Tab-separated table of C-alpha atoms in Angstrom:
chain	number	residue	atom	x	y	z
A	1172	UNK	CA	41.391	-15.996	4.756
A	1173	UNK	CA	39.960	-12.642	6.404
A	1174	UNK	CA	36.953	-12.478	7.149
A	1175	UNK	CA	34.698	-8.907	7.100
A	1176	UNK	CA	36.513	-6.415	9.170
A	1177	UNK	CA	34.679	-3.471	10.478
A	1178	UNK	CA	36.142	-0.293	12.582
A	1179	UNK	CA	35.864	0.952	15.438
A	1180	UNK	CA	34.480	-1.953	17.401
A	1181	UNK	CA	32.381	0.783	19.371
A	1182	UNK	CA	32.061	4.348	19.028
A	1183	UNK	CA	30.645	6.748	21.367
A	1184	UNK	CA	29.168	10.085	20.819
A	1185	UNK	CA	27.613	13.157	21.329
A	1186	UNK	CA	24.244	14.203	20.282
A	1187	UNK	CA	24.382	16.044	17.076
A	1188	UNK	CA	27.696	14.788	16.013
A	1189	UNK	CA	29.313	13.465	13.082
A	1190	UNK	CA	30.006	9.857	12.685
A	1191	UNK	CA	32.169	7.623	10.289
A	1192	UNK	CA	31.737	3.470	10.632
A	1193	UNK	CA	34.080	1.623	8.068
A	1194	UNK	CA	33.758	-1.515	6.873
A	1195	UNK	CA	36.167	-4.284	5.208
A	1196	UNK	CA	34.927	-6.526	2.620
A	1197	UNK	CA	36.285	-10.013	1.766
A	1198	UNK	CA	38.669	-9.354	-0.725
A	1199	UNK	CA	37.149	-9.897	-4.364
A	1200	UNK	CA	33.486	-9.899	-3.257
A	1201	UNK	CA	31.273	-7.314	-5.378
A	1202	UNK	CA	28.363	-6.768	-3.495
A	1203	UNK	CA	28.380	-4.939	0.159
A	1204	UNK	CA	25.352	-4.477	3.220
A	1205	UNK	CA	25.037	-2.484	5.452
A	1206	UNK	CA	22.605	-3.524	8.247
A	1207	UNK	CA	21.233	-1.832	11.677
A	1208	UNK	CA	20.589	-4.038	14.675
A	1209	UNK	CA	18.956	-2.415	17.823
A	1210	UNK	CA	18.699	-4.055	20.907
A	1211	UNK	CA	16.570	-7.364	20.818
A	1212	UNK	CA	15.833	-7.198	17.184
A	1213	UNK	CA	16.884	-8.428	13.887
A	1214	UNK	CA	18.826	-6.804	11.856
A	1215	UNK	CA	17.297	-4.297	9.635
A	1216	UNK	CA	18.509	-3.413	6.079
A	1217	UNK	CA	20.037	-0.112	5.062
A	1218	UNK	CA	21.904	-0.093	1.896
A	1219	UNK	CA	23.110	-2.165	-0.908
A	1220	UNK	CA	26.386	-1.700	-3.350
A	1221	UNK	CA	27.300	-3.434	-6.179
A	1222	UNK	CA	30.561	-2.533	-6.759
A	1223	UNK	CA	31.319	1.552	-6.063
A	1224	UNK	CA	27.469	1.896	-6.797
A	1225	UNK	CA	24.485	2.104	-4.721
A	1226	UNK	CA	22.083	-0.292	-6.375
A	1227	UNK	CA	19.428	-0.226	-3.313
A	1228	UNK	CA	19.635	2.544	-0.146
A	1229	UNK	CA	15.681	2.171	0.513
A	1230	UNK	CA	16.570	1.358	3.981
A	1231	UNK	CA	18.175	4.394	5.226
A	1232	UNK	CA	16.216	5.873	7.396
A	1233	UNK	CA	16.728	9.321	6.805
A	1234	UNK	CA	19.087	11.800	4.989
A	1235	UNK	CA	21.106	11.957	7.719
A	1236	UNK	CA	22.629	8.643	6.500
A	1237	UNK	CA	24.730	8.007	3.856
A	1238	UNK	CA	27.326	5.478	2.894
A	1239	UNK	CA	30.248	5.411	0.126
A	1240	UNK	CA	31.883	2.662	-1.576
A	1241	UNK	CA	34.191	5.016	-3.725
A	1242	UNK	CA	36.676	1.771	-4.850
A	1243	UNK	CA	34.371	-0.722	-4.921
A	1244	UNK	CA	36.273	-2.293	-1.711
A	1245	UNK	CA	36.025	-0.180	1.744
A	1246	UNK	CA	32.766	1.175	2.066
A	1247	UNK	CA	31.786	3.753	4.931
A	1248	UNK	CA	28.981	4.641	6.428
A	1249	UNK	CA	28.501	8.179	7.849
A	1250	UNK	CA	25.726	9.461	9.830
A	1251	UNK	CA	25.242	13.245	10.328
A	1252	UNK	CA	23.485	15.079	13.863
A	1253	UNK	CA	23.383	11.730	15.216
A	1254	UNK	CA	20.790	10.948	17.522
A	1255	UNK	CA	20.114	8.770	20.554
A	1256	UNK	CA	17.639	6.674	18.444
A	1257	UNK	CA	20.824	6.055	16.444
A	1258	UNK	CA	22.576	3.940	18.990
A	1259	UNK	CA	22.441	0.469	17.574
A	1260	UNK	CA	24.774	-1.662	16.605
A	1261	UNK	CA	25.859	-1.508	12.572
A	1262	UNK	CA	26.453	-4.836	11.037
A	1263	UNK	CA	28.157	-5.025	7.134
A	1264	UNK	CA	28.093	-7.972	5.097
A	1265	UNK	CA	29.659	-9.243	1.741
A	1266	UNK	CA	29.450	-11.381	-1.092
A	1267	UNK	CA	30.809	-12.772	-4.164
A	1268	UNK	CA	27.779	-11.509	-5.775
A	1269	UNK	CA	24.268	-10.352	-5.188
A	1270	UNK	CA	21.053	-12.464	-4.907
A	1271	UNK	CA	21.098	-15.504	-2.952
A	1272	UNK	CA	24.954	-15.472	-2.597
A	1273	UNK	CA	26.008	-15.831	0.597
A	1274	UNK	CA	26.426	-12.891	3.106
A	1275	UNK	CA	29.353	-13.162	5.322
A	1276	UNK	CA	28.839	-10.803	8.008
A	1277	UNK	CA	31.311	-8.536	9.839
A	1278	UNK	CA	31.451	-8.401	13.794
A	1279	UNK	CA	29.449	-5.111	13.609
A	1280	UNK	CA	30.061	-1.583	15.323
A	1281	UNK	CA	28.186	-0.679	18.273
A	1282	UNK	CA	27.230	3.015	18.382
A	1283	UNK	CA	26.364	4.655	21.676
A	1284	UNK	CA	24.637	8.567	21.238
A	1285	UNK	CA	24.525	10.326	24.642
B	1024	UNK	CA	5.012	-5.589	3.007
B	1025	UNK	CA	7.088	-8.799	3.973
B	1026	UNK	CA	8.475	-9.836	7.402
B	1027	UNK	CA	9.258	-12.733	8.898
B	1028	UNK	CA	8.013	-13.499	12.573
B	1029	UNK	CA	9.871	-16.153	15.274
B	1030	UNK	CA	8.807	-17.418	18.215
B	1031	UNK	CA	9.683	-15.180	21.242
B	1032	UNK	CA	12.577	-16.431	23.506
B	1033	UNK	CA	14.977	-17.324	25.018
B	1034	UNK	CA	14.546	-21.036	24.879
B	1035	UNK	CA	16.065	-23.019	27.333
B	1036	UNK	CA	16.979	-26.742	27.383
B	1037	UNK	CA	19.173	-29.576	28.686
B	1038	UNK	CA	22.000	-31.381	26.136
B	1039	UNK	CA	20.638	-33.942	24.185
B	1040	UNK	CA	16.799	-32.011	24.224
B	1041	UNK	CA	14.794	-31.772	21.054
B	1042	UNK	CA	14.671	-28.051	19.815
B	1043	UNK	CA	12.085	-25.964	17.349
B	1044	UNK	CA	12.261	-22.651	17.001
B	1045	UNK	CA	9.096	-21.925	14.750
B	1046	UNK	CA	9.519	-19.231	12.004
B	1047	UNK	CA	6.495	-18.053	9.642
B	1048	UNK	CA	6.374	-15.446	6.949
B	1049	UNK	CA	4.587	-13.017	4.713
B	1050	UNK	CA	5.555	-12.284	1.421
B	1051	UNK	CA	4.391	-11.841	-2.013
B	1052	UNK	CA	5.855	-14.740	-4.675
B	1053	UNK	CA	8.218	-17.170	-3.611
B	1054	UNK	CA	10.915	-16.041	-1.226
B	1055	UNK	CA	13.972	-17.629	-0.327
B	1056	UNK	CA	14.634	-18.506	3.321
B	1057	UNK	CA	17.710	-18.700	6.031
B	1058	UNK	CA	18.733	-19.062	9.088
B	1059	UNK	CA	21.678	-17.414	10.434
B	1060	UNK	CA	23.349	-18.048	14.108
B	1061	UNK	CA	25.024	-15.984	16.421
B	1062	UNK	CA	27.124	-17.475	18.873
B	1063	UNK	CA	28.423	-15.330	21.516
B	1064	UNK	CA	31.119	-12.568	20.620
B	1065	UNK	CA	30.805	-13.896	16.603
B	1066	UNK	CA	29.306	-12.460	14.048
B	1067	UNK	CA	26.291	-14.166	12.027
B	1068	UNK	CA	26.853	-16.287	9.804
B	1069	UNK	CA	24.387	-18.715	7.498
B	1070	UNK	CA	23.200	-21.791	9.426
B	1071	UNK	CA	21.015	-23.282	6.568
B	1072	UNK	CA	18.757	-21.868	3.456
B	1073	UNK	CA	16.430	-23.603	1.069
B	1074	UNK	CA	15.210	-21.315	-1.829
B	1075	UNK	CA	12.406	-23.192	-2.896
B	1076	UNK	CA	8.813	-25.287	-1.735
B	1077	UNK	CA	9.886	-28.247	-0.224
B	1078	UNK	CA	13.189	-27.631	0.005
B	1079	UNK	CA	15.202	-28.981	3.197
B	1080	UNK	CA	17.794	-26.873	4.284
B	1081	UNK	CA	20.537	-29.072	6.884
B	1082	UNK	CA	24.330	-28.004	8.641
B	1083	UNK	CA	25.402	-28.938	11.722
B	1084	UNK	CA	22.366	-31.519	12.487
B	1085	UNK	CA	19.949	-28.458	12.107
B	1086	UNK	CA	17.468	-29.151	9.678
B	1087	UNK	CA	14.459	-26.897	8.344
B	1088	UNK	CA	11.864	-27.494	5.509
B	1089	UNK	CA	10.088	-24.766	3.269
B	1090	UNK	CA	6.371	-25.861	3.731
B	1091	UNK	CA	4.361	-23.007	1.479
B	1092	UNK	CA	0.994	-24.226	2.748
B	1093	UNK	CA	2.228	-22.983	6.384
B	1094	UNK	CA	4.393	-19.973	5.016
B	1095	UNK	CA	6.715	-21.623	7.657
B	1096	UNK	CA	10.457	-22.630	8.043
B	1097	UNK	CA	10.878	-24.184	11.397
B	1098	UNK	CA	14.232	-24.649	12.569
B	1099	UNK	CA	14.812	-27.922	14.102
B	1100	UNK	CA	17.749	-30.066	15.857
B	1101	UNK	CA	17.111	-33.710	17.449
B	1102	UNK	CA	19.966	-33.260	19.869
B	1103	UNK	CA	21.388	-29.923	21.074
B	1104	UNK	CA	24.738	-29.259	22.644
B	1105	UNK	CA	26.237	-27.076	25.087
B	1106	UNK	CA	28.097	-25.419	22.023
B	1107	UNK	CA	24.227	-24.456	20.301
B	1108	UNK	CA	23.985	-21.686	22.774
B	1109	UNK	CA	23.172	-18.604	20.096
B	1110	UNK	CA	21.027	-16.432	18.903
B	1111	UNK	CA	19.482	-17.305	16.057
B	1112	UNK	CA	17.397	-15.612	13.230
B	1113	UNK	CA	15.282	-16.503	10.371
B	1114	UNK	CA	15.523	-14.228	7.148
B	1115	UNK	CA	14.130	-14.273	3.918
B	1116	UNK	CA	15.200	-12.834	0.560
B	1117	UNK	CA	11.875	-11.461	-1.762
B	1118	UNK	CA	11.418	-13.900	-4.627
B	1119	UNK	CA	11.770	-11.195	-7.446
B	1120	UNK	CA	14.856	-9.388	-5.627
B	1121	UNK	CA	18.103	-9.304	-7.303
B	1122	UNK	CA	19.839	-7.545	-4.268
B	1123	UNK	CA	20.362	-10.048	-1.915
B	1124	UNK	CA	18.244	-7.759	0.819
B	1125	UNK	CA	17.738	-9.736	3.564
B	1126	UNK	CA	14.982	-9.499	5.756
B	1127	UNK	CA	14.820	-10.684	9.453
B	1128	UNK	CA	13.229	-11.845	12.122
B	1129	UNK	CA	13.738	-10.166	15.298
B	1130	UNK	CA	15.983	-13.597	16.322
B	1131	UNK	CA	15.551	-16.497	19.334
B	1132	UNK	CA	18.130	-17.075	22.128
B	1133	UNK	CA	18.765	-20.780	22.461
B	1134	UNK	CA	20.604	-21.527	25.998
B	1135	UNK	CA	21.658	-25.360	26.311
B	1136	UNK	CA	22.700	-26.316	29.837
B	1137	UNK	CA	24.553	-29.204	30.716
């Protein structure tokens, strides 16, 4: 079956402008990740949904973040006045359920902010 | 807070080598612990996990044990391939979550060479 879609595959930008990243889940799973990966690290958390709720967004950074899951399938995460300490590459993940179910990842968006 | 720390790479060895790639942690209670794989142009996906002491977690003739006394889940393989070229990253989940947040390390390139 599909696996974790997520669009565009890269996205560059300006400073100070507005970005959406979308994100595909496996069809039927509940919970949804969002993750940040910057060069030569692991990835770092940002938010968590279960279902169209989010049940944990302790990892965004800032409130120029924010994400949506308004069907409880697609989520999307936009980030406002980006920045060049944005540029990263944004990783979602899904599972049947939350907890120790397995997270199946998505092939991640790389941002670039000139 | 809690992390997870691997050993710094890339690691390089010839087919049919030994490998460890050493992880340790720090966390409060008694997390569960992964490791994911990245092979080239893929996204990650779960290698092995073991959620409790003692546990051995095993795919793909990778094998790694939760030893408490050593806060430590070294990844292991008796005989590499060509095809275990990735990146690879050990994770944890906090005992007492019920999000499924997982936590990384900042990940180990493994090149095998024929």
């Amino acid at each position: 079956g599909a696996g974790v879609s997520q669009t565009p595959s890269n996205k560059v930008t300006e400073k100070g402008k507005y970005v959406e990243l979308r994100c595909d889940p496996i069809s039927g799973h509940t919970a949804l990740y969002w993750y940040r990966q910057s060069l030569g690290q692991g990835p770092e958390f940002l938010i968590y949904f279960q279902g169209t709720g989010a049940a944990d967004d302790s990892g965004l950074p800032n409130d120029r973040f924010f994400a949506v899951r308004p069907e409880g399938s697609v989520s999307t995460l936009k980030i406002q006045r980006t920045e060049r300490g944005d540029s990263a590459v944004y990783l979602c993940a899904s599972s049947f359920g939350a907890g120790l179910e397995t997270q199946y990842f998505g092939p991640g968006t790389r941002l670039l902010v000139l | 807070g809690n992390s997870v720390t691997q050993m710094e790479g890339p690691v390089t060895l010839s087919e049919e080598a030994f490998l460890t790639i050493n992880c340790t942690y720090t966390a409060t209670g008694y997390p569960s612990l992964f490791w994911y794989v990245q092979y080239p142009g893929e996204g990650l996906q779960l290698l092995l996990k073991a959620t409790k002491a003692d546990d051995k977690g095993s795919n793909k003739g990778f094998e790694a044990t939760y030893r408490k006394e050593t806060t430590s889940f070294h990844l292991e393989k008796g005989s590499v391939q060509v095809s275990d070229s990735a990146v690879y990253f050990c994770a944890l989940i906090h005992g007492s979550s019920n999000t499924g947040k997982l936590i990384f390390g900042q990940g180990t390139t493994l090149q095998v060479k024929p």
